PDB file of C-alpha atoms in Angstrom:
ATOM      1  CA  MET A   5     -10.141 -11.068 -22.268  1.00 36.00           C
ATOM      2  CA  ALA A   6     -10.154 -11.573 -18.890  1.00 46.00           C
ATOM      3  CA  LEU A   7      -7.052  -9.809 -16.961  1.00 49.00           C
ATOM      4  CA  ILE A   8      -6.471 -13.067 -15.051  1.00 42.00           C
ATOM      5  CA  LYS A   9      -7.765 -16.342 -14.398  1.00 41.00           C
ATOM      6  CA  ARG A  10     -10.796 -16.973 -11.838  1.00 40.00           C
ATOM      7  CA  LEU A  11      -9.976 -19.146  -9.097  1.00 36.00           C
ATOM      8  CA  THR A  12     -12.187 -19.277  -6.363  1.00 38.00           C
ATOM      9  CA  PRO A  13     -15.257 -16.972  -5.015  1.00 37.00           C
ATOM     10  CA  ASN A  14     -13.033 -15.760  -2.429  1.00 48.00           C
ATOM     11  CA  SER A  15      -9.744 -14.959  -4.489  1.00 47.00           C
ATOM     12  CA  TYR A  16      -7.787 -13.901  -1.672  1.00 54.00           C
ATOM     13  CA  GLN A  17      -7.980 -15.872   1.030  1.00 46.00           C
ATOM     14  CA  TYR A  18      -8.213 -19.311  -0.768  1.00 45.00           C
ATOM     15  CA  GLN A  19      -5.212 -18.205  -3.558  1.00 65.00           C
ATOM     16  CA  PRO A  20      -1.925 -20.357  -3.815  1.00 68.00           C
ATOM     17  CA  VAL A  21       0.027 -17.714  -1.057  1.00 72.00           C
ATOM     18  CA  TYR A  22      -2.743 -18.855   1.397  1.00 71.00           C
ATOM     19  CA  LYS A  23      -2.447 -22.444   0.869  1.00 76.00           C
ATOM     20  CA  SER A  24       1.477 -22.475   1.292  1.00 80.00           C
ATOM     21  CA  TYR A  25       1.077 -21.462   4.870  1.00 80.00           C
ATOM     22  CA  HIS A  26      -1.055 -22.492   8.071  1.00 79.00           C
ATOM     23  CA  LYS A  27      -1.875 -20.932  11.080  1.00 78.00           C
ATOM     24  CA  ASN A  28       1.064 -19.880  13.278  1.00 78.00           C
ATOM     25  CA  SER A  29       3.556 -20.716  10.460  1.00 83.00           C
ATOM     26  CA  PRO A  30       7.346 -20.001  11.728  1.00 89.00           C
ATOM     27  CA  ILE A  31       8.325 -18.597   8.540  1.00 92.00           C
ATOM     28  CA  LEU A  32       6.346 -16.138   5.928  1.00 93.00           C
ATOM     29  CA  ARG A  33       8.035 -15.353   2.433  1.00 95.00           C
ATOM     30  CA  VAL A  34       7.384 -11.602   1.492  1.00 97.00           C
ATOM     31  CA  ALA A  35       8.288  -9.333  -1.488  1.00 98.00           C
ATOM     32  CA  LEU A  36       8.777  -5.555  -1.190  1.00 99.00           C
ATOM     33  CA  VAL A  37       8.571  -3.073  -4.254  1.00 98.00           C
ATOM     34  CA  SER A  38      10.584   0.535  -4.772  1.00 96.00           C
ATOM     35  CA  ASP A  39       9.452   3.562  -5.348  1.00 94.00           C
ATOM     36  CA  LEU A  40      12.473   5.587  -6.322  1.00 93.00           C
ATOM     37  CA  ASP A  41      11.258   8.691  -7.636  1.00 90.00           C
ATOM     38  CA  LYS A  42      13.093  10.107 -10.313  1.00 91.00           C
ATOM     39  CA  ALA A  43      16.011   7.980 -10.036  1.00 93.00           C
ATOM     40  CA  SER A  44      13.680   4.786 -11.374  1.00 94.00           C
ATOM     41  CA  LYS A  45      15.017   6.146 -14.986  1.00 96.00           C
ATOM     42  CA  GLU A  46      17.910   3.818 -16.170  1.00 94.00           C
ATOM     43  CA  GLY A  47      18.639   4.683 -19.924  1.00 93.00           C
ATOM     44  CA  GLN A  48      15.436   4.087 -21.882  1.00 94.00           C
ATOM     45  CA  MET A  49      13.641   1.978 -19.374  1.00 97.00           C
ATOM     46  CA  TRP A  50      12.185   2.647 -16.043  1.00 97.00           C
ATOM     47  CA  ARG A  51      13.126   0.082 -12.978  1.00 97.00           C
ATOM     48  CA  SER A  52      11.683  -0.680  -9.474  1.00 98.00           C
ATOM     49  CA  VAL A  53      13.854  -2.494  -6.982  1.00 98.00           C
ATOM     50  CA  VAL A  54      12.300  -5.810  -5.675  1.00 98.00           C
ATOM     51  CA  ILE A  55      13.510  -7.317  -2.370  1.00 98.00           C
ATOM     52  CA  VAL A  56      12.520 -10.595  -1.257  1.00 98.00           C
ATOM     53  CA  GLY A  57      13.247 -11.939   2.415  1.00 98.00           C
ATOM     54  CA  ILE A  58      11.451 -14.512   5.031  1.00 97.00           C
ATOM     55  CA  ILE A  59       9.666 -13.272   7.889  1.00 96.00           C
ATOM     56  CA  PHE A  60      10.584 -15.939  10.980  1.00 95.00           C
ATOM     57  CA  ARG A  61       9.630 -16.153  14.581  1.00 91.00           C
ATOM     58  CA  GLN A  62      11.547 -15.838  17.195  1.00 87.00           C
ATOM     59  CA  GLY A  63       9.546 -16.768  20.730  1.00 86.00           C
ATOM     60  CA  ASN A  64       6.608 -14.202  20.566  1.00 84.00           C
ATOM     61  CA  SER A  65       8.331 -11.962  17.956  1.00 90.00           C
ATOM     62  CA  TYR A  66       9.382 -12.034  14.467  1.00 94.00           C
ATOM     63  CA  ASP A  67      12.403 -10.654  12.517  1.00 95.00           C
ATOM     64  CA  PHE A  68      13.228 -10.213   8.738  1.00 97.00           C
ATOM     65  CA  GLN A  69      15.889 -11.585   6.541  1.00 97.00           C
ATOM     66  CA  GLU A  70      16.669 -10.477   2.874  1.00 96.00           C
ATOM     67  CA  GLN A  71      17.352 -13.388   0.190  1.00 97.00           C
ATOM     68  CA  GLU A  72      17.682 -11.556  -2.616  1.00 97.00           C
ATOM     69  CA  GLU A  73      17.383  -8.221  -4.794  1.00 98.00           C
ATOM     70  CA  PHE A  74      16.506  -7.772  -8.296  1.00 98.00           C
ATOM     71  CA  ASN A  75      15.065  -4.909 -10.721  1.00 98.00           C
ATOM     72  CA  ILE A  76      12.056  -5.058 -12.769  1.00 98.00           C
ATOM     73  CA  SER A  77      11.832  -2.684 -15.816  1.00 97.00           C
ATOM     74  CA  LEU A  78       9.173  -1.373 -18.275  1.00 97.00           C
ATOM     75  CA  PRO A  79       9.652   1.091 -20.986  1.00 97.00           C
ATOM     76  CA  ILE A  80       5.931   2.885 -19.598  1.00 97.00           C
ATOM     77  CA  ASN A  81       6.250   6.458 -18.518  1.00 96.00           C
ATOM     78  CA  GLU A  82       4.877   9.627 -18.035  1.00 96.00           C
ATOM     79  CA  ASN A  83       6.413  12.828 -19.024  1.00 94.00           C
ATOM     80  CA  GLY A  84       9.573  11.120 -17.841  1.00 95.00           C
ATOM     81  CA  ARG A  85       8.401   8.988 -14.701  1.00 96.00           C
ATOM     82  CA  GLY A  86       7.396   5.643 -14.369  1.00 96.00           C
ATOM     83  CA  MET A  87       7.866   2.214 -12.188  1.00 96.00           C
ATOM     84  CA  GLU A  88       7.544   4.290  -9.114  1.00 97.00           C
ATOM     85  CA  LEU A  89       5.763   1.353  -7.567  1.00 98.00           C
ATOM     86  CA  SER A  90       3.729   2.039  -4.306  1.00 97.00           C
ATOM     87  CA  GLU A  91       2.258  -0.906  -3.657  1.00 98.00           C
ATOM     88  CA  LEU A  92       2.289  -4.640  -4.011  1.00 97.00           C
ATOM     89  CA  LEU A  93      -0.576  -6.879  -3.950  1.00 95.00           C
ATOM     90  CA  SER A  94      -1.767 -10.824  -4.469  1.00 92.00           C
ATOM     91  CA  PHE A  95      -4.888 -11.429  -5.940  1.00 92.00           C
ATOM     92  CA  ASN A  96      -6.516 -14.573  -7.718  1.00 87.00           C
ATOM     93  CA  GLY A  97      -3.192 -15.860  -8.196  1.00 87.00           C
ATOM     94  CA  SER A  98      -0.824 -13.319  -9.344  1.00 91.00           C
ATOM     95  CA  LEU A  99       1.034 -10.627  -8.023  1.00 94.00           C
ATOM     96  CA  TYR A 100       0.404  -6.893  -9.237  1.00 96.00           C
ATOM     97  CA  GLY A 101       2.522  -3.821  -8.776  1.00 98.00           C
ATOM     98  CA  PHE A 102       1.059  -0.453  -9.079  1.00 98.00           C
ATOM     99  CA  ASP A 103       2.789   2.729 -10.010  1.00 97.00           C
ATOM    100  CA  ASP A 104       1.861   5.970  -8.955  1.00 95.00           C
ATOM    101  CA  ARG A 105       3.072   7.822 -11.575  1.00 95.00           C
ATOM    102  CA  THR A 106       1.587   6.561 -14.832  1.00 97.00           C
ATOM    103  CA  GLY A 107      -1.546   4.577 -13.138  1.00 97.00           C
ATOM    104  CA  LEU A 108       0.087   1.232 -14.526  1.00 98.00           C
ATOM    105  CA  VAL A 109      -1.046  -1.945 -12.736  1.00 98.00           C
ATOM    106  CA  CYS A 110       1.375  -4.790 -13.881  1.00 98.00           C
ATOM    107  CA  ALA A 111       1.971  -8.357 -13.138  1.00 97.00           C
ATOM    108  CA  ILE A 112       5.147  -9.532 -11.315  1.00 98.00           C
ATOM    109  CA  ASP A 113       6.686 -12.748 -11.800  1.00 97.00           C
ATOM    110  CA  ILE A 114       9.100 -13.433  -8.723  1.00 97.00           C
ATOM    111  CA  GLU A 115      10.773 -16.208 -10.113  1.00 96.00           C
ATOM    112  CA  LYS A 116      11.217 -14.977 -13.880  1.00 97.00           C
ATOM    113  CA  LYS A 117      11.855 -11.615 -12.547  1.00 98.00           C
ATOM    114  CA  LYS A 118       9.895  -9.998 -14.710  1.00 98.00           C
ATOM    115  CA  ALA A 119       6.740  -7.278 -15.014  1.00 98.00           C
ATOM    116  CA  TYR A 120       4.162  -7.233 -17.435  1.00 98.00           C
ATOM    117  CA  PRO A 121       1.582  -4.521 -18.073  1.00 97.00           C
ATOM    118  CA  ARG A 122      -1.974  -5.127 -17.679  1.00 96.00           C
ATOM    119  CA  LEU A 123      -3.990  -2.194 -17.015  1.00 96.00           C
ATOM    120  CA  ILE A 124      -3.052   2.066 -16.654  1.00 97.00           C
ATOM    121  CA  LEU A 125      -5.817   3.713 -14.462  1.00 98.00           C
ATOM    122  CA  ARG A 126      -6.550   7.135 -15.242  1.00 97.00           C
ATOM    123  CA  ASP A 127      -6.962  10.028 -12.340  1.00 97.00           C
ATOM    124  CA  GLY A 128     -10.003  10.818 -10.850  1.00 96.00           C
ATOM    125  CA  ASP A 129     -13.328  10.017 -12.367  1.00 96.00           C
ATOM    126  CA  SER A 130     -10.949   8.193 -15.075  1.00 95.00           C
ATOM    127  CA  PHE A 131     -11.817  11.100 -17.571  1.00 95.00           C
ATOM    128  CA  SER A 132      -8.445  12.389 -17.525  1.00 94.00           C
ATOM    129  CA  ASP A 133      -5.232  12.725 -19.178  1.00 92.00           C
ATOM    130  CA  LYS A 134      -3.476  11.679 -16.103  1.00 95.00           C
ATOM    131  CA  GLY A 135      -2.233   8.649 -14.583  1.00 96.00           C
ATOM    132  CA  MET A 136      -3.538   7.649 -11.184  1.00 97.00           C
ATOM    133  CA  LYS A 137      -1.554   8.068  -8.349  1.00 97.00           C
ATOM    134  CA  ILE A 138      -1.955   4.883  -6.866  1.00 98.00           C
ATOM    135  CA  GLU A 139      -0.857   4.602  -3.304  1.00 98.00           C
ATOM    136  CA  TRP A 140      -2.739   1.363  -1.927  1.00 98.00           C
ATOM    137  CA  ALA A 141      -4.847  -1.605  -3.015  1.00 98.00           C
ATOM    138  CA  THR A 142      -6.500  -4.308  -1.272  1.00 96.00           C
ATOM    139  CA  VAL A 143      -8.779  -7.342  -1.865  1.00 94.00           C
ATOM    140  CA  TYR A 144     -12.379  -6.842  -1.134  1.00 93.00           C
ATOM    141  CA  LYS A 145     -14.679  -9.715  -1.802  1.00 88.00           C
ATOM    142  CA  ASP A 146     -13.872 -10.630  -5.548  1.00 87.00           C
ATOM    143  CA  SER A 147     -12.381  -7.228  -6.454  1.00 93.00           C
ATOM    144  CA  MET A 148      -8.981  -5.150  -6.431  1.00 95.00           C
ATOM    145  CA  TYR A 149     -10.001  -1.728  -4.565  1.00 97.00           C
ATOM    146  CA  VAL A 150      -7.250   0.642  -5.779  1.00 98.00           C
ATOM    147  CA  GLY A 151      -6.829   3.966  -4.081  1.00 98.00           C
ATOM    148  CA  SER A 152      -4.643   7.422  -4.134  1.00 98.00           C
ATOM    149  CA  ILE A 153      -3.732   9.633  -1.063  1.00 98.00           C
ATOM    150  CA  GLY A 154      -7.453   9.884  -0.136  1.00 98.00           C
ATOM    151  CA  LYS A 155      -7.140  13.777   0.707  1.00 98.00           C
ATOM    152  CA  GLU A 156      -7.857  16.809  -1.803  1.00 97.00           C
ATOM    153  CA  PHE A 157      -5.408  17.535  -4.264  1.00 97.00           C
ATOM    154  CA  THR A 158      -3.827  20.704  -3.592  1.00 97.00           C
ATOM    155  CA  THR A 159      -0.837  23.204  -4.238  1.00 98.00           C
ATOM    156  CA  PRO A 160       2.062  22.609  -1.994  1.00 97.00           C
ATOM    157  CA  THR A 161       0.881  25.290   0.581  1.00 97.00           C
ATOM    158  CA  GLY A 162      -2.698  24.019   0.547  1.00 97.00           C
ATOM    159  CA  GLU A 163      -4.883  25.379  -1.969  1.00 97.00           C
ATOM    160  CA  TYR A 164      -7.616  23.256  -3.155  1.00 97.00           C
ATOM    161  CA  LEU A 165      -7.217  22.230  -6.860  1.00 97.00           C
ATOM    162  CA  ASN A 166      -9.373  19.000  -7.198  1.00 97.00           C
ATOM    163  CA  ASP A 167     -11.263  16.057  -5.559  1.00 97.00           C
ATOM    164  CA  ASN A 168      -9.241  13.307  -8.023  1.00 98.00           C
ATOM    165  CA  PRO A 169      -7.167  11.530  -4.926  1.00 98.00           C
ATOM    166  CA  LEU A 170     -10.681  10.641  -3.494  1.00 98.00           C
ATOM    167  CA  TYR A 171     -11.878   8.144  -6.210  1.00 99.00           C
ATOM    168  CA  VAL A 172     -10.828   4.608  -5.987  1.00 99.00           C
ATOM    169  CA  LYS A 173     -10.983   2.137  -8.504  1.00 98.00           C
ATOM    170  CA  GLN A 174     -12.693  -1.474  -8.001  1.00 98.00           C
ATOM    171  CA  ILE A 175     -10.952  -3.963 -10.542  1.00 96.00           C
ATOM    172  CA  ASN A 176     -12.870  -7.337 -10.800  1.00 92.00           C
ATOM    173  CA  VAL A 177     -11.411 -11.177 -11.730  1.00 89.00           C
ATOM    174  CA  ASP A 178     -12.325  -9.840 -15.631  1.00 89.00           C
ATOM    175  CA  GLY A 179     -10.445  -6.781 -15.461  1.00 92.00           C
ATOM    176  CA  LYS A 180     -13.522  -4.561 -15.217  1.00 94.00           C
ATOM    177  CA  VAL A 181     -12.614  -1.209 -13.827  1.00 97.00           C
ATOM    178  CA  SER A 182     -15.478   0.745 -11.740  1.00 98.00           C
ATOM    179  CA  VAL A 183     -15.115   4.023 -10.320  1.00 98.00           C
ATOM    180  CA  LEU A 184     -16.206   4.691  -7.176  1.00 98.00           C
ATOM    181  CA  ASN A 185     -16.212   8.222  -4.984  1.00 98.00           C
ATOM    182  CA  TRP A 186     -14.862   7.486  -1.619  1.00 99.00           C
ATOM    183  CA  LYS A 187     -15.137  11.232  -0.475  1.00 98.00           C
ATOM    184  CA  ASN A 188     -17.539  10.876   2.233  1.00 98.00           C
ATOM    185  CA  LYS A 189     -15.557   7.527   3.618  1.00 99.00           C
ATOM    186  CA  PHE A 190     -12.388   9.098   3.823  1.00 98.00           C
ATOM    187  CA  ASN A 191     -13.686  12.434   5.508  1.00 98.00           C
ATOM    188  CA  ALA A 192     -15.188   9.525   8.030  1.00 98.00           C
ATOM    189  CA  ILE A 193     -11.861   8.104   8.613  1.00 99.00           C
ATOM    190  CA  LYS A 194     -10.515  11.293   9.177  1.00 98.00           C
ATOM    191  CA  ASN A 195     -13.337  12.562  11.621  1.00 98.00           C
ATOM    192  CA  ALA A 196     -12.921   9.243  13.823  1.00 98.00           C
ATOM    193  CA  VAL A 197      -9.468  10.953  15.176  1.00 98.00           C
ATOM    194  CA  ARG A 198     -10.975  14.590  15.510  1.00 98.00           C
ATOM    195  CA  ILE A 199      -9.275  15.921  12.221  1.00 98.00           C
ATOM    196  CA  TYR A 200     -11.952  18.598  10.963  1.00 96.00           C
ATOM    197  CA  GLY A 201     -11.883  21.623   8.674  1.00 93.00           C
ATOM    198  CA  GLU A 202      -8.295  22.293   6.670  1.00 94.00           C
ATOM    199  CA  GLY A 203      -6.852  19.158   8.601  1.00 97.00           C
ATOM    200  CA  TYR A 204      -5.788  16.294   6.072  1.00 98.00           C
ATOM    201  CA  MET A 205      -5.051  12.628   6.505  1.00 99.00           C
ATOM    202  CA  ILE A 206      -3.006  10.681   3.642  1.00 99.00           C
ATOM    203  CA  HIS A 207      -3.199   7.137   2.899  1.00 99.00           C
ATOM    204  CA  GLU A 208      -0.710   4.745   1.369  1.00 98.00           C
ATOM    205  CA  ALA A 209      -1.515   1.739   3.657  1.00 98.00           C
ATOM    206  CA  VAL A 210      -5.144  -0.090   3.380  1.00 98.00           C
ATOM    207  CA  ALA A 211      -5.912  -3.787   4.352  1.00 96.00           C
ATOM    208  CA  TYR A 212      -9.517  -5.348   4.153  1.00 94.00           C
ATOM    209  CA  SER A 213      -9.845  -8.866   6.556  1.00 91.00           C
ATOM    210  CA  VAL A 214     -11.923 -11.243   5.039  1.00 87.00           C
ATOM    211  CA  SER A 215     -12.141 -13.175   8.609  1.00 85.00           C
ATOM    212  CA  ASP A 216     -13.302 -10.002  10.646  1.00 89.00           C
ATOM    213  CA  ASN A 217     -14.852  -8.318   7.784  1.00 91.00           C
ATOM    214  CA  LYS A 218     -13.039  -5.145   8.508  1.00 95.00           C
ATOM    215  CA  TRP A 219     -11.119  -2.360   6.717  1.00 97.00           C
ATOM    216  CA  TYR A 220      -7.509  -0.973   8.353  1.00 98.00           C
ATOM    217  CA  PHE A 221      -6.224   2.119   7.468  1.00 99.00           C
ATOM    218  CA  ALA A 222      -2.781   3.118   8.715  1.00 99.00           C
ATOM    219  CA  PRO A 223      -2.433   6.736   7.652  1.00 98.00           C
ATOM    220  CA  ARG A 224       0.967   7.684   6.354  1.00 98.00           C
ATOM    221  CA  LYS A 225       0.601  11.638   7.594  1.00 98.00           C
ATOM    222  CA  CYS A 226      -1.849  13.560   9.417  1.00 98.00           C
ATOM    223  CA  SER A 227      -2.658  16.858  10.727  1.00 98.00           C
ATOM    224  CA  ASN A 228      -5.144  19.406  12.253  1.00 97.00           C
ATOM    225  CA  GLU A 229      -3.356  22.041  10.401  1.00 98.00           C
ATOM    226  CA  ARG A 230      -3.541  22.872   6.841  1.00 97.00           C
ATOM    227  CA  TYR A 231      -1.423  20.805   4.164  1.00 98.00           C
ATOM    228  CA  ASP A 232       1.990  22.097   3.644  1.00 97.00           C
ATOM    229  CA  ASP A 233       4.694  20.552   1.628  1.00 96.00           C
ATOM    230  CA  ILE A 234       7.626  20.938   3.717  1.00 96.00           C
ATOM    231  CA  LYS A 235       5.557  20.471   7.218  1.00 97.00           C
ATOM    232  CA  ASP A 236       4.245  17.435   5.961  1.00 97.00           C
ATOM    233  CA  GLU A 237       7.817  15.693   5.795  1.00 96.00           C
ATOM    234  CA  VAL A 238       7.603  15.066   9.979  1.00 97.00           C
ATOM    235  CA  ARG A 239       3.811  14.765  10.215  1.00 98.00           C
ATOM    236  CA  GLY A 240       3.633  10.613  10.519  1.00 98.00           C
ATOM    237  CA  CYS A 241       0.423   9.638  11.551  1.00 98.00           C
ATOM    238  CA  PRO A 242       0.001   7.713  15.116  1.00 98.00           C
ATOM    239  CA  TYR A 243      -2.856   5.691  14.215  1.00 98.00           C
ATOM    240  CA  ILE A 244      -4.128   2.568  12.748  1.00 98.00           C
ATOM    241  CA  ILE A 245      -7.963   3.010  12.074  1.00 99.00           C
ATOM    242  CA  SER A 246     -10.397  -0.096  11.300  1.00 98.00           C
ATOM    243  CA  THR A 247     -14.013  -0.078  10.554  1.00 98.00           C
ATOM    244  CA  LYS A 248     -17.169  -2.424   9.129  1.00 98.00           C
ATOM    245  CA  ASP A 249     -18.972   0.074   8.166  1.00 98.00           C
ATOM    246  CA  PHE A 250     -17.607   3.263   7.959  1.00 98.00           C
ATOM    247  CA  ILE A 251     -19.665   4.523  10.881  1.00 98.00           C
ATOM    248  CA  HIS A 252     -18.375   2.958  13.776  1.00 98.00           C
ATOM    249  CA  PHE A 253     -14.512   3.042  14.105  1.00 98.00           C
ATOM    250  CA  ASN A 254     -11.739   1.610  16.378  1.00 98.00           C
ATOM    251  CA  ILE A 255      -8.611   3.420  16.889  1.00 98.00           C
ATOM    252  CA  ILE A 256      -5.004   1.700  17.716  1.00 97.00           C
ATOM    253  CA  ASN A 257      -2.622   4.129  18.934  1.00 97.00           C
ATOM    254  CA  ASP A 258       0.935   3.116  17.329  1.00 98.00           C
ATOM    255  CA  PRO A 259       3.350   2.405  20.132  1.00 97.00           C
ATOM    256  CA  GLN A 260       6.512   2.842  17.741  1.00 97.00           C
ATOM    257  CA  HIS A 261       5.100   6.243  16.416  1.00 98.00           C
ATOM    258  CA  ASP A 262       7.933   8.491  15.056  1.00 97.00           C
ATOM    259  CA  PHE A 263       6.565  11.743  13.471  1.00 97.00           C
ATOM    260  CA  ASN A 264       9.747  11.230  10.963  1.00 97.00           C
ATOM    261  CA  LYS A 265       8.103   7.917   9.841  1.00 98.00           C
ATOM    262  CA  GLY A 266       4.731   7.224   7.866  1.00 98.00           C
ATOM    263  CA  PHE A 267       2.992   3.797   6.845  1.00 98.00           C
ATOM    264  CA  SER A 268       3.612   3.183   3.315  1.00 98.00           C
ATOM    265  CA  SER A 269       1.831  -0.497   3.080  1.00 98.00           C
ATOM    266  CA  ILE A 270       0.008  -2.659   5.481  1.00 98.00           C
ATOM    267  CA  LYS A 271      -1.151  -6.280   5.080  1.00 96.00           C
ATOM    268  CA  ILE A 272      -2.815  -9.031   7.095  1.00 93.00           C
ATOM    269  CA  LEU A 273      -0.891 -12.136   8.103  1.00 90.00           C
ATOM    270  CA  PRO A 274      -2.270 -15.424   6.066  1.00 86.00           C
ATOM    271  CA  HIS A 275      -4.684 -17.522   8.456  1.00 83.00           C
ATOM    272  CA  ASP A 276      -3.615 -15.082  11.500  1.00 85.00           C
ATOM    273  CA  GLU A 277      -5.662 -12.085  10.731  1.00 86.00           C
ATOM    274  CA  ASN A 278      -5.131 -10.475  14.202  1.00 91.00           C
ATOM    275  CA  LYS A 279      -1.621  -9.511  12.939  1.00 94.00           C
ATOM    276  CA  LEU A 280      -0.681  -6.567  10.790  1.00 96.00           C
ATOM    277  CA  ILE A 281       2.979  -6.134   8.884  1.00 97.00           C
ATOM    278  CA  TYR A 282       3.546  -3.109   7.920  1.00 98.00           C
ATOM    279  CA  LEU A 283       6.430  -0.804   6.367  1.00 99.00           C
ATOM    280  CA  LYS A 284       7.110   2.739   7.325  1.00 98.00           C
ATOM    281  CA  SER A 285       8.998   5.494   4.639  1.00 97.00           C
ATOM    282  CA  VAL A 286      11.232   8.162   5.988  1.00 96.00           C
ATOM    283  CA  GLU A 287      11.318  11.106   3.535  1.00 94.00           C
ATOM    284  CA  VAL A 288      12.830  13.850   5.367  1.00 93.00           C
ATOM    285  CA  GLY A 289      15.263  16.457   3.252  1.00 91.00           C
ATOM    286  CA  LYS A 290      17.518  13.929   1.296  1.00 89.00           C
ATOM    287  CA  ARG A 291      17.166  11.151   3.960  1.00 93.00           C
ATOM    288  CA  SER A 292      15.092   8.359   2.630  1.00 95.00           C
ATOM    289  CA  GLU A 293      14.820   5.189   4.727  1.00 97.00           C
ATOM    290  CA  THR A 294      12.265   2.158   4.979  1.00 98.00           C
ATOM    291  CA  TYR A 295      11.287   0.105   8.291  1.00 98.00           C
ATOM    292  CA  MET A 296       9.578  -2.858   8.623  1.00 98.00           C
ATOM    293  CA  GLY A 297       7.507  -3.406  12.021  1.00 98.00           C
ATOM    294  CA  MET A 298       4.418  -5.606  13.058  1.00 98.00           C
ATOM    295  CA  ILE A 299       1.657  -4.978  15.327  1.00 97.00           C
ATOM    296  CA  SER A 300      -1.375  -6.763  16.681  1.00 96.00           C
ATOM    297  CA  THR A 301      -4.936  -5.525  15.771  1.00 95.00           C
ATOM    298  CA  THR A 302      -4.833  -4.702  19.629  1.00 95.00           C
ATOM    299  CA  GLY A 303      -2.073  -2.531  19.564  1.00 96.00           C
ATOM    300  CA  GLU A 304       0.973  -4.966  21.029  1.00 97.00           C
ATOM    301  CA  VAL A 305       4.008  -4.739  19.341  1.00 97.00           C
ATOM    302  CA  ILE A 306       5.096  -8.373  17.778  1.00 95.00           C
ATOM    303  CA  MET A 307       8.053  -6.700  15.702  1.00 96.00           C
ATOM    304  CA  LYS A 308      10.078  -4.167  16.806  1.00 96.00           C
ATOM    305  CA  GLU A 309      10.629  -1.586  13.690  1.00 98.00           C
ATOM    306  CA  LYS A 310      13.806  -2.605  11.804  1.00 97.00           C
ATOM    307  CA  LEU A 311      15.401  -0.402   9.260  1.00 98.00           C
ATOM    308  CA  ILE A 312      15.313  -2.554   6.237  1.00 97.00           C
ATOM    309  CA  THR A 313      17.431  -0.396   3.614  1.00 97.00           C
ATOM    310  CA  LYS A 314      17.916   3.142   2.794  1.00 96.00           C
ATOM    311  CA  MET A 315      15.807   3.223  -0.382  1.00 96.00           C
ATOM    312  CA  LYS A 316      12.229   3.911  -0.460  1.00 96.00           C
ATOM    313  CA  MET A 317      10.356   0.617  -0.555  1.00 97.00           C
ATOM    314  CA  GLU A 318       6.693   1.742  -0.534  1.00 96.00           C
ATOM    315  CA  GLY A 319       4.738  -2.088  -1.279  1.00 97.00           C
ATOM    316  CA  ILE A 320       4.794  -5.465   0.778  1.00 98.00           C
ATOM    317  CA  GLU A 321       3.348  -8.529   0.243  1.00 96.00           C
ATOM    318  CA  PHE A 322       3.280 -12.073   0.770  1.00 94.00           C
ATOM    319  CA  ILE A 323       4.105 -14.872  -1.356  1.00 93.00           C
ATOM    320  CA  PRO A 324       4.536 -18.682  -1.746  1.00 89.00           C
ATOM    321  CA  ILE A 325       7.134 -20.158   0.408  1.00 84.00           C
TER     322      ILE A 325
END
């Protein structure tokens, strides 16, 4: 049975979300999902918090206003962890959430406030008993591309364990999953900002622009030093990197960069693909915060970063108005 109904050849640009907006729409509706880590467990269920709100234009800038907040829950878990949703993506007429613990891909109905299991992705090349640590998702042509952190899996002090997070899953409109090895692509992105050797980059925010035929990567963390779990908390990455071919790259320096914050989700505005909205997460010690901001593809601040909540929200997506 097909994963989702086929709508058009271009399953992202011409879906209902885009039909409800026009270029320079003054109001855009968005949904956000949470990754509450161990706090996701609630009785015999695991939950994610959904925040729905509007982004509205104020002169040449934008602001955000929350409209409602609710929980979505499922019993699916792996070793007592589940529904730690790290990304939200609209694809072919449906809205999908992605769990970074179990590898679950679930359909989310905003109006009914429900989540429905669709797929479970496995780690690495898929021959694994461990769920994929999903951190980002975007649409390329007629498929969802779903990725992990984009760096080698290591111990907390940086000793190499495996390449599993370098694999990307391609999910077509019929639900077929293909496995892609992106090791060379992730290395090229890292090298584009002169990070080599034991230096690393962690990805949680990726978007593809149909109109520009360009990939955008907003790494959450990066460093020229070896990975270290504690030091990593304050290694927020200052770049947004774009490319058409993974050979030539354009680097945007983030004018609102703060080492405590890291990109956790990024989306391209409907019909206005020179603007990028994003979430940034803070996880320093016991401190947890989520900020929202907007930047142009040339590096101009369009929305000053705004504290949305002290919950960790790691996915944002546009939904019909």
